Amino acid sequence: MTSAIQVSNLTAGYGRRQVLHNISLDIEEGMVVGIIGPNGHGKSSLLKVLSGLVPATSGQVFMGGVAIDGMSAHQRVAKGLVQIPQGDLVFPDMTVEENLLMGGYLAQGRTEIDRRVNKVYEMFPRLAERRPQIARTLSGGERRMLGIGRGLMIEGQIMLIDEPSLGLAPKVIDMVYEVLAKLRSVSPTLLVVEENPVRLQAIADRIYLMDNGEFVWNGTPDELSRNSDLIATYLGA
Amino acid sequence: MDIFLQIIISGVSLGAMYAVGTIALSLLWGTMGMMNLAHGSFIAIGGYMAYWCMTVMGASWIFVLPLALAAGMLGGYLLYHLVVRWMFERKEFSVDIIIATVAVAALVENGLLNVAGPEAKRQPFSISGGLKLGDVVLPYQTILTVAVAIILMVIVLYIVTRTKMGIVIRAVSQQQVASQLMGVNVMSAFAQAMMLAGGVAAISGVLVTGATQLFPGVGFDTTIKALVICIIAGLGNLRGAIFMAFVLGLFEVAVQYIFGQQYGFPAMLSLVIVLLILRPHGLFGKETVERV
Amino acid sequence: MNRSAQNTKRKEIWRDFWVGLAFVAIAVLIPVFDPGNYILSQITLFFIWAAVVTQWNLVFGVAGVYSLAQMAVFAIGGYATGMMGLYAGWNLWAALPIGALAAVIASFLIGAANLRLRGPYIAIMTLAIAQVLYALIVTDVECFIYKGKLCLNFTGGAKGLIQYGDFGFKELLGFKYRVLGDYYLGLVLLILGMLFALFIMYGPLGATFRALRDNRICAEARGVDRVRNQLLVFALSGIFTGLAGGVYAGIQRTFGPDVLSSTLLLFLLSMMVVGGRGTKWGPILGAGALMLVDTILRDFGEIRVAGLSLIILVVMIFLPRGLVGLVEDIFRWRPQSRWDERVKDGIARVDFREFQRLRNPKKHPLGTSGNNG
């Protein structure tokens, strides 16, 4: 197995405030990895550092063996690193279709873009129905699907998904996770961040627990569910 | 009756000049949230390009518009990379950029003053004569200005709504982070928007100075008036701004004919202030919800 | 307010007191060294501009209402003073309060016209108002009165108002020391204006203005009346701006529409920006710096405006908080706690739990050593 993304001794922060301490992580190709942990402890920051939105202060990130540290966010996207940001961030005044077209920004040729758009519509029939609708008028769940669909348009090698269940009703979360389960067949490697491990356990191969900007535990979903102390301490469940 | 017709013709000419001014301004506000007080510099650059091309170099009028377009785009590119991008991330950007572009306008005016001299010049890119309608004359320059204003508006609207570049510019203006995550180079998208606006402004400068006169500070008044028009229409609303440009142009000319030349702009501004007290988001503006 | 905050405030007041005292002492003593009339009149101008900028700073910097009409208020103060001298034959000393009153009314009205607008919209509308005033004065050609055969316009038109008298320093001090009268009058104006500005900034009004500037919606939700406060800050800033206009009119003995020119607006705007918007001493520091640069650039008249513009641009790009911000950064540098930094970074939405965590950083229950699974 080759590693899809490899992180070594990564440190990052905002101003002089350090939020990530010496993070190391190795994700093999084709794996689904979950990162869980309490709110505000660096999970999202880690994804932002990986995607280049937030600069790292030290440490290195490799993708398929190539260092990508010096690259800006849009250059990393071109390398196939896709991030689906927290809280939708759809283009609010554009239609569903235009949002998807923006997802295909890097794709070459009209036919290729059409193929990808149709693929997304196949996966999310609901989006196909809403094709000409302005994104801001979509429901929360639809916006989340649009966000994921737009990310799929890029057809990258790795998808970083930031809290896909955030702020959604349980029923809608079910729908989102159905889609994520399907994603396994499309995108080779997934890195999903969640506050709550319950849903992640169903789809992840490996789970990391993050607290105060460092990994304090990692293991398989089964190991996590057997370790009730851990869950009680960190996640208050 | 003739006076009425004369007012309409002069009003339309003035409105057309405002309209071409508002296109570039509302484009920049709509995409970048930037009020460009240096818009007048682009007008002046367009005008001086025409003067240089035809009067100094003695070249044909055919070269004027492409030359102005190129100069305006270069100006937009420089303005973005030398000034705008350094303050774009700031919370106070919308006000900082006003101060900065006022300074840019003064800088360009001073530069033109030193290079081209302070005296007013006749800018040769203009058509003399006009269409006789009874006793009044509809100048060809007015027809040309109106036509070019409409063509520019159609082109800009087409670029913004239909082309990939336009979709990207809109995407970046709505959601910068997400645009980056789609692989868009945000800085180059903004630079493109400013080049587009700069080119449009310089072309409008050729027309505006052709109808009036050419001097280093030529665009500043027009800029303020056009910005006021953009505000009353609801900033960023291109079609509304163009409509209001003609309405207010007519109003200003009507006041000038009835009460005297000097009361045109004051009356227009008073009208705008009253309208804004009634409709603070502009006549066609969207009520935006502020999040805390 | 708790005790430590009170202590900090007291310390700050003392610091301002000493800075102010040092400034006044130097200013009072400068004429003793007889630097020549040109320098003295330049410093007098500095006093007047600094007085205007301190008041403008109340509106623009402290209250965050981005008005560009301060020179219009200044002009109205000056014109009203001059007109009282010219048409009513008043002594200019008596006309000064009328000038201030006119300026307050004008400033109040400008504030009222922009009540429902905000941010950059206000900047454009106030700029337009100033332009309109300029256009109205320049195009004023009708004869209002005749002085002998001389036709005088109501506003003096493009040439400006003349022959309205002065402050009588020539009679009082003699021709040679007239400049000193102007000098100390300017200084008194600046001292009073600065005290007034400090008084507002330290008082509850200043806190209210800042609250509206930093978070309008939150302040309004807390019951702060924005309309009343915006009108108040405009009216208050009009007092000394109008007086400065009157003093300028009396010292220059002519008052024309050039005070409304965009060059002068840019000049005063750059004083505020270079000094530091919303700071206490920024306006004076900026006015001093810009007057110095202006005096140097005067020998290169044709590039004077270009030089000023470049200074503004450089400061806007590299020092958005101005010279005062730079000085503060140099003096206040110290390692900060994580919480302080967050507050300084202006992260408005702070999770309460996170706040507590940052205040009481406690070790997490399993210790810091990694894997416990």
Coordinates of N, CA and C in Angstrom, one line a residue, chain C residues 167-361:
Chain C
F167 N -8.0 89.9 13.7 CA -8.1 89.8 15.1 C -7.4 91.0 15.8
G168 N -6.9 92.0 15.0 CA -6.4 93.2 15.6 C -5.0 93.0 16.3
F169 N -4.3 92.0 15.9 CA -3.0 91.8 16.6 C -2.0 92.9 16.2
K170 N -2.2 93.4 14.9 CA -1.3 94.5 14.4 C -1.3 95.7 15.4
E171 N -2.6 96.1 15.7 CA -2.7 97.3 16.5 C -2.2 97.0 17.9
L172 N -2.5 95.7 18.4 CA -2.2 95.4 19.8 C -0.7 95.2 20.0
L173 N 0.0 94.5 19.1 CA 1.3 94.0 19.3 C 2.3 94.8 18.4
G174 N 1.8 95.5 17.4 CA 2.7 96.1 16.4 C 2.9 95.2 15.3
F175 N 3.3 95.7 14.1 CA 3.4 94.9 12.9 C 4.4 93.8 13.0
K176 N 5.5 94.0 13.7 CA 6.5 93.0 13.8 C 6.1 91.8 14.6
Y177 N 5.3 92.0 15.6 CA 4.9 90.8 16.5 C 3.5 90.3 16.1
R178 N 2.9 90.8 15.0 CA 1.6 90.3 14.7 C 1.6 88.7 14.6
V179 N 2.7 88.2 14.0 CA 2.8 86.8 13.7 C 2.7 86.0 15.0
L180 N 3.2 86.6 16.1 CA 3.2 85.9 17.4 C 1.8 85.8 17.9
G181 N 1.0 86.9 17.7 CA -0.4 86.8 18.1 C -1.1 85.7 17.4
D182 N -0.9 85.6 16.1 CA -1.5 84.5 15.3 C -1.1 83.1 15.9
Y183 N 0.2 83.1 16.1 CA 0.8 81.8 16.6 C 0.2 81.3 17.9
Y184 N 0.1 82.2 18.9 CA -0.4 81.8 20.2 C -1.9 81.6 20.1
L185 N -2.6 82.3 19.2 CA -4.0 82.1 19.0 C -4.3 80.6 18.5
G186 N -3.4 80.3 17.5 CA -3.5 78.9 16.9 C -3.2 77.9 18.0
L187 N -2.2 78.2 18.8 CA -1.9 77.2 19.9 C -3.0 77.0 20.9
V188 N -3.6 78.2 21.3 CA -4.7 78.1 22.2 C -5.9 77.3 21.6
L189 N -6.1 77.5 20.3 CA -7.2 76.8 19.6 C -6.9 75.3 19.7
L190 N -5.7 74.9 19.4 CA -5.3 73.5 19.4 C -5.4 72.9 20.8
I191 N -5.0 73.6 21.8 CA -5.0 73.1 23.1 C -6.4 72.9 23.6
L192 N -7.3 73.9 23.3 CA -8.7 73.7 23.7 C -9.4 72.6 22.9
G193 N -9.1 72.5 21.6 CA -9.7 71.5 20.8 C -9.2 70.1 21.3
M194 N -7.9 70.0 21.6 CA -7.4 68.7 22.0 C -8.0 68.3 23.4
L195 N -8.1 69.3 24.3 CA -8.7 69.0 25.6 C -10.1 68.5 25.4
F196 N -10.9 69.2 24.5 CA -12.2 68.8 24.2 C -12.3 67.4 23.7
A197 N -11.4 67.1 22.8 CA -11.4 65.7 22.2 C -11.1 64.7 23.2
L198 N -10.1 65.0 24.1 CA -9.7 64.0 25.1 C -10.8 63.8 26.1
F199 N -11.5 64.9 26.4 CA -12.6 64.9 27.3 C -13.7 63.9 26.8
I200 N -13.9 64.0 25.5 CA -15.0 63.1 24.9 C -14.5 61.7 24.9
M201 N -13.2 61.5 24.5 CA -12.7 60.2 24.3 C -12.6 59.4 25.7
Y202 N -12.3 60.2 26.7 CA -12.2 59.5 28.0 C -13.6 59.3 28.7
G203 N -14.6 60.1 28.3 CA -15.9 60.1 28.9 C -16.8 59.0 28.4
P204 N -17.9 58.9 28.9 CA -18.9 57.9 28.5 C -19.3 58.0 27.0
L205 N -19.3 59.2 26.5 CA -19.6 59.4 25.1 C -18.6 58.7 24.2
G206 N -17.3 58.8 24.6 CA -16.3 58.2 23.8 C -16.5 56.7 23.7
A207 N -16.8 56.1 24.9 CA -17.1 54.7 25.0 C -18.3 54.3 24.1
T208 N -19.3 55.1 24.2 CA -20.5 54.8 23.3 C -20.2 54.9 21.8
F209 N -19.4 55.9 21.5 CA -19.0 56.0 20.0 C -18.3 54.8 19.6
R210 N -17.3 54.4 20.4 CA -16.5 53.3 20.1 C -17.3 52.0 20.0
A211 N -18.3 51.9 20.9 CA -19.1 50.7 20.9 C -19.9 50.6 19.6
L212 N -20.4 51.7 19.1 CA -21.2 51.8 17.9 C -20.3 51.5 16.7
R213 N -19.0 52.0 16.8 CA -18.1 51.7 15.7 C -17.7 50.2 15.6
D214 N -17.4 49.6 16.8 CA -16.9 48.3 16.7 C -18.0 47.2 16.5
N215 N -19.1 47.5 17.1 CA -20.2 46.5 16.8 C -21.5 47.2 17.0
R216 N -21.9 47.7 15.8 CA -23.1 48.6 15.8 C -24.4 47.8 16.3
I217 N -24.5 46.6 15.8 CA -25.7 45.8 16.1 C -25.8 45.5 17.6
C218 N -24.6 45.0 18.1 CA -24.5 44.7 19.5 C -24.8 45.9 20.4
A219 N -24.2 47.0 20.0 CA -24.5 48.2 20.8 C -25.9 48.6 20.8
E220 N -26.5 48.6 19.6 CA -27.9 48.9 19.5 C -28.8 48.0 20.3
A221 N -28.4 46.7 20.3 CA -29.2 45.7 21.0 C -29.1 46.0 22.5
R222 N -28.0 46.6 22.9 CA -27.8 46.9 24.3 C -28.5 48.3 24.7
G223 N -29.2 48.9 23.8 CA -29.9 50.1 24.1 C -29.2 51.4 23.7
V224 N -28.1 51.3 23.0 CA -27.5 52.5 22.6 C -28.2 53.1 21.4
D225 N -28.6 54.4 21.5 CA -29.3 55.1 20.5 C -28.4 55.6 19.4
R226 N -28.3 54.9 18.3 CA -27.4 55.2 17.3 C -27.6 56.6 16.7
V227 N -28.9 56.9 16.4 CA -29.3 58.1 15.7 C -28.8 59.3 16.6
R228 N -29.2 59.3 17.8 CA -28.9 60.4 18.7 C -27.3 60.5 18.8
N229 N -26.6 59.4 18.9 CA -25.2 59.5 19.1 C -24.5 60.0 17.8
Q230 N -25.0 59.5 16.6 CA -24.4 60.0 15.4 C -24.6 61.5 15.2
L231 N -25.8 62.0 15.5 CA -26.0 63.4 15.4 C -25.1 64.2 16.4
L232 N -25.0 63.6 17.6 CA -24.2 64.2 18.6 C -22.7 64.3 18.2
V233 N -22.2 63.3 17.7 CA -20.8 63.3 17.3 C -20.5 64.3 16.2
F234 N -21.4 64.4 15.3 CA -21.3 65.4 14.2 C -21.3 66.8 14.8
A235 N -22.3 67.0 15.6 CA -22.5 68.4 16.2 C -21.3 68.8 17.0
L236 N -20.9 67.8 17.9 CA -19.7 68.1 18.8 C -18.5 68.4 18.0
S237 N -18.2 67.6 16.9 CA -17.0 67.8 16.2 C -17.1 69.1 15.4
G238 N -18.3 69.7 15.2 CA -18.4 70.9 14.5 C -17.9 72.1 15.3
I239 N -17.9 72.1 16.6 CA -17.6 73.2 17.4 C -16.2 73.8 17.1
F240 N -15.2 72.9 17.4 CA -13.9 73.4 17.2 C -13.5 73.4 15.7
T241 N -14.1 72.6 14.9 CA -13.8 72.7 13.4 C -14.3 74.1 13.0
G242 N -15.5 74.5 13.4 CA -15.9 75.9 13.0 C -15.0 77.0 13.6
L243 N -14.6 76.8 14.8 CA -13.7 77.8 15.4 C -12.4 77.9 14.6
A244 N -11.9 76.7 14.3 CA -10.7 76.7 13.5 C -10.9 77.4 12.2
G245 N -12.1 77.2 11.5 CA -12.3 77.9 10.3 C -12.3 79.4 10.5
G246 N -12.9 79.9 11.6 CA -12.9 81.3 11.9 C -11.5 81.8 12.2
V247 N -10.7 81.1 13.0 CA -9.4 81.5 13.3 C -8.5 81.6 12.0
Y248 N -8.7 80.6 11.1 CA -8.0 80.6 9.8 C -8.4 81.8 9.0
A249 N -9.7 82.1 9.0 CA -10.1 83.2 8.2 C -9.5 84.5 8.8
G250 N -9.4 84.6 10.1 CA -8.9 85.9 10.7 C -7.4 86.0 10.5
I251 N -6.7 84.9 10.5 CA -5.3 84.9 10.3 C -4.9 85.2 8.9
Q252 N -5.6 84.5 8.0 CA -5.2 84.6 6.5 C -5.8 85.9 5.9
R253 N -6.8 86.5 6.6 CA -7.5 87.7 6.1 C -8.2 87.5 4.7
T254 N -8.2 86.3 4.3 CA -9.0 86.0 3.1 C -9.5 84.6 3.2
F255 N -10.7 84.3 2.7 CA -11.2 82.9 2.9 C -11.9 82.5 1.6
G256 N -11.3 81.5 0.9 CA -11.9 81.2 -0.4 C -12.2 79.7 -0.6
P257 N -12.8 79.4 -1.7 CA -13.2 78.0 -1.9 C -12.1 77.0 -2.0
D258 N -10.8 77.5 -2.0 CA -9.7 76.5 -2.1 C -9.6 75.7 -0.8
V259 N -10.3 76.1 0.3 CA -10.2 75.2 1.5 C -11.1 74.0 1.2
L260 N -11.9 74.0 0.1 CA -12.7 72.8 -0.2 C -12.0 72.0 -1.3
S261 N -10.8 72.4 -1.7 CA -10.2 71.6 -2.8 C -9.9 70.2 -2.4
S262 N -9.8 69.3 -3.4 CA -9.5 67.9 -3.0 C -8.1 67.8 -2.5
T263 N -7.2 68.7 -3.0 CA -5.8 68.6 -2.5 C -5.8 68.8 -1.0
L264 N -6.5 69.8 -0.5 CA -6.4 70.1 0.9 C -7.1 69.0 1.7
L265 N -8.2 68.5 1.1 CA -8.9 67.4 1.8 C -7.9 66.2 1.9
L266 N -7.2 65.9 0.8 CA -6.3 64.8 0.9 C -5.2 65.1 1.9
F267 N -4.7 66.3 2.0 CA -3.7 66.7 2.9 C -4.1 66.4 4.4
L268 N -5.4 66.9 4.7 CA -5.8 66.6 6.1 C -6.2 65.2 6.3
L269 N -6.7 64.5 5.3 CA -7.0 63.1 5.5 C -5.7 62.3 5.7
S270 N -4.6 62.7 5.0 CA -3.4 62.0 5.2 C -2.8 62.3 6.6
M271 N -3.1 63.5 7.2 CA -2.7 63.7 8.5 C -3.3 62.7 9.5
M272 N -4.6 62.5 9.3 CA -5.3 61.6 10.2 C -4.8 60.1 10.0
V273 N -4.7 59.8 8.7 CA -4.3 58.4 8.4 C -2.8 58.1 8.8
V274 N -2.0 59.1 8.5 CA -0.5 58.9 8.9 C -0.4 58.8 10.4
G275 N -1.1 59.7 11.1 CA -1.0 59.7 12.5 C -1.6 58.5 13.1
G276 N -2.7 58.1 12.7 CA -3.4 56.9 13.3 C -4.8 57.3 13.6
R277 N -5.7 56.6 12.8 CA -7.2 56.9 13.0 C -7.6 56.4 14.4
G278 N -8.5 57.2 15.0 CA -9.1 56.7 16.3 C -8.2 56.8 17.5
T279 N -6.9 57.2 17.3 CA -6.0 57.3 18.4 C -6.1 58.8 19.0
K280 N -5.5 58.9 20.2 CA -5.6 60.2 20.8 C -4.6 61.2 20.2
W281 N -3.4 60.8 20.1 CA -2.3 61.7 19.6 C -2.0 61.6 18.2
G282 N -2.6 60.6 17.5 CA -2.4 60.4 16.1 C -2.6 61.7 15.2
P283 N -3.7 62.4 15.4 CA -4.0 63.6 14.6 C -2.9 64.6 14.7
I284 N -2.4 64.9 15.9 CA -1.4 65.9 16.1 C -0.1 65.4 15.5
L285 N 0.3 64.2 15.8 CA 1.5 63.6 15.3 C 1.5 63.6 13.7
G286 N 0.3 63.2 13.2 CA 0.2 63.1 11.7 C 0.3 64.5 11.1
A287 N -0.4 65.5 11.8 CA -0.4 66.9 11.3 C 1.0 67.4 11.3
G288 N 1.8 67.1 12.3 CA 3.1 67.6 12.4 C 4.0 67.0 11.3
A289 N 3.8 65.6 11.1 CA 4.6 64.9 10.1 C 4.3 65.5 8.7
L290 N 3.0 65.7 8.4 CA 2.7 66.1 7.1 C 3.1 67.5 6.8
M291 N 3.0 68.4 7.9 CA 3.4 69.8 7.7 C 4.9 69.8 7.4
L292 N 5.6 69.0 8.1 CA 7.1 68.9 7.9 C 7.4 68.5 6.4
V293 N 6.7 67.4 6.0 CA 6.9 66.9 4.6 C 6.5 68.0 3.6
D294 N 5.4 68.7 3.9 CA 4.9 69.7 3.0 C 5.9 70.9 2.9
T295 N 6.5 71.3 4.0 CA 7.4 72.3 4.0 C 8.6 72.0 3.2
I296 N 9.0 70.7 3.3 CA 10.2 70.2 2.5 C 9.8 70.2 1.0
L297 N 8.6 69.7 0.7 CA 8.2 69.5 -0.7 C 7.9 70.8 -1.3
R298 N 7.7 71.9 -0.6 CA 7.3 73.1 -1.2 C 8.3 73.6 -2.3
D299 N 9.6 73.2 -2.1 CA 10.6 73.6 -3.1 C 10.4 72.8 -4.4
F300 N 9.6 71.7 -4.3 CA 9.4 70.9 -5.5 C 7.9 70.9 -5.8
G301 N 7.4 72.2 -6.0 CA 6.0 72.4 -6.1 C 5.2 71.4 -7.0
E302 N 5.8 71.1 -8.1 CA 5.1 70.3 -9.1 C 4.8 68.9 -8.7
I303 N 5.7 68.4 -7.8 CA 5.4 67.0 -7.3 C 4.9 66.9 -5.9
R304 N 4.5 68.1 -5.4 CA 4.0 68.1 -4.0 C 2.8 67.1 -3.8
V305 N 1.8 67.2 -4.6 CA 0.7 66.4 -4.5 C 1.0 64.9 -4.6
A306 N 1.9 64.6 -5.6 CA 2.3 63.3 -5.8 C 3.0 62.7 -4.6
G307 N 3.9 63.6 -4.0 CA 4.5 63.1 -2.8 C 3.6 62.8 -1.7
L308 N 2.6 63.7 -1.5 CA 1.6 63.4 -0.4 C 0.8 62.1 -0.7
S309 N 0.4 61.9 -2.0 CA -0.3 60.7 -2.3 C 0.5 59.5 -2.0
L310 N 1.8 59.5 -2.4 CA 2.6 58.4 -2.2 C 2.7 58.1 -0.7
I311 N 2.8 59.1 0.1 CA 2.9 58.9 1.6 C 1.7 58.2 2.1
I312 N 0.5 58.7 1.6 CA -0.7 58.1 2.1 C -0.8 56.6 1.7
L313 N -0.4 56.4 0.4 CA -0.4 55.0 -0.1 C 0.5 54.1 0.7
V314 N 1.7 54.6 1.0 CA 2.7 53.7 1.7 C 2.1 53.5 3.1
V315 N 1.6 54.5 3.8 CA 1.1 54.3 5.1 C -0.1 53.4 5.1
M316 N -1.0 53.6 4.1 CA -2.2 52.7 4.1 C -1.8 51.3 3.9
I317 N -0.8 51.0 3.1 CA -0.4 49.6 2.8 C 0.4 49.0 4.0
F318 N 1.4 49.8 4.5 CA 2.3 49.2 5.4 C 1.9 49.5 6.9
L319 N 1.3 50.6 7.2 CA 1.0 51.0 8.5 C -0.4 51.4 8.7
P320 N -1.4 50.5 8.5 CA -2.8 50.9 8.6 C -3.2 51.6 9.9
R321 N -2.4 51.3 11.0 CA -2.8 52.0 12.2 C -2.0 53.3 12.4
G322 N -1.2 53.7 11.4 CA -0.5 54.9 11.5 C 0.7 55.0 12.3
L323 N 1.3 56.2 12.5 CA 2.5 56.3 13.3 C 2.3 55.9 14.7
V324 N 1.1 56.3 15.3 CA 0.8 56.0 16.7 C 0.8 54.4 16.9
G325 N 0.2 53.7 15.9 CA 0.2 52.3 15.9 C 1.6 51.7 15.9
L326 N 2.5 52.3 15.1 CA 3.9 51.9 15.0 C 4.5 52.1 16.4
V327 N 4.4 53.3 17.0 CA 5.0 53.6 18.3 C 4.5 52.6 19.3
E328 N 3.2 52.3 19.3 CA 2.6 51.4 20.3 C 3.2 50.0 20.1
D329 N 3.3 49.6 18.8 CA 3.9 48.3 18.6 C 5.3 48.2 19.1
I330 N 6.0 49.2 19.0 CA 7.4 49.2 19.5 C 7.5 49.2 21.0
F331 N 6.6 50.0 21.6 CA 6.7 50.1 23.1 C 6.0 49.0 23.8
R332 N 5.0 48.5 23.2 CA 4.1 47.5 23.9 C 4.5 46.1 23.7
W333 N 5.5 45.9 22.9 CA 5.8 44.5 22.5 C 6.1 43.7 23.8
R334 N 5.3 42.7 24.0 CA 5.6 41.7 25.1 C 4.9 40.4 24.7
P335 N 5.4 39.3 25.2 CA 4.7 38.0 24.9 C 3.4 38.1 25.6
Q336 N 2.4 37.7 24.8 CA 1.0 37.8 25.3 C 0.4 36.4 25.6
S337 N -0.6 36.4 26.5 CA -1.3 35.2 26.7 C -2.2 34.9 25.5
R338 N -2.6 33.7 25.4 CA -3.3 33.2 24.3 C -4.6 34.0 24.2
W339 N -5.2 34.3 25.3 CA -6.5 34.9 25.3 C -6.4 36.4 24.8
D340 N -5.3 37.1 25.3 CA -5.1 38.5 24.9 C -5.0 38.5 23.4
E341 N -4.3 37.6 22.8 CA -4.0 37.5 21.4 C -5.3 37.4 20.6
R342 N -6.1 36.5 21.1 CA -7.4 36.2 20.4 C -8.2 37.5 20.4
V343 N -8.2 38.2 21.5 CA -9.0 39.4 21.6 C -8.4 40.5 20.6
K344 N -7.1 40.5 20.6 CA -6.4 41.5 19.7 C -6.7 41.2 18.3
D345 N -6.7 39.9 17.9 CA -6.9 39.5 16.6 C -8.3 39.8 16.1
G346 N -9.2 40.2 17.1 CA -10.5 40.6 16.7 C -11.4 39.5 16.4
I347 N -11.1 38.3 16.9 CA -12.0 37.2 16.7 C -13.3 37.4 17.5
A348 N -14.3 37.8 16.9 CA -15.5 38.2 17.6 C -16.3 37.1 18.2
R349 N -16.4 36.0 17.4 CA -17.2 34.9 17.9 C -16.4 33.9 18.7
V350 N -16.4 34.1 20.0 CA -15.6 33.2 20.8 C -16.5 32.3 21.6
D351 N -16.3 31.1 21.5 CA -17.1 30.1 22.2 C -16.9 30.3 23.7
F352 N -18.0 30.3 24.5 CA -17.8 30.5 25.9 C -17.0 29.4 26.6
R353 N -17.2 28.2 26.1 CA -16.4 27.1 26.7 C -14.9 27.3 26.4
E354 N -14.7 27.8 25.2 CA -13.3 28.0 24.9 C -12.7 29.1 25.7
F355 N -13.5 30.1 25.9 CA -13.1 31.2 26.8 C -12.6 30.7 28.1
Q356 N -13.5 29.9 28.7 CA -13.2 29.4 30.0 C -11.9 28.5 30.0
R357 N -11.8 27.7 28.9 CA -10.6 26.9 28.8 C -9.4 27.7 28.8
L358 N -9.4 28.8 28.0 CA -8.2 29.6 27.8 C -7.9 30.4 29.1
R359 N -8.9 30.7 29.8 CA -8.7 31.4 31.1 C -8.2 30.5 32.2
N360 N -8.7 29.3 32.2 CA -8.2 28.3 33.2 C -7.7 27.1 32.5
P361 N -6.5 27.2 32.0 CA -6.0 26.0 31.2 C -5.7 24.9 32.2

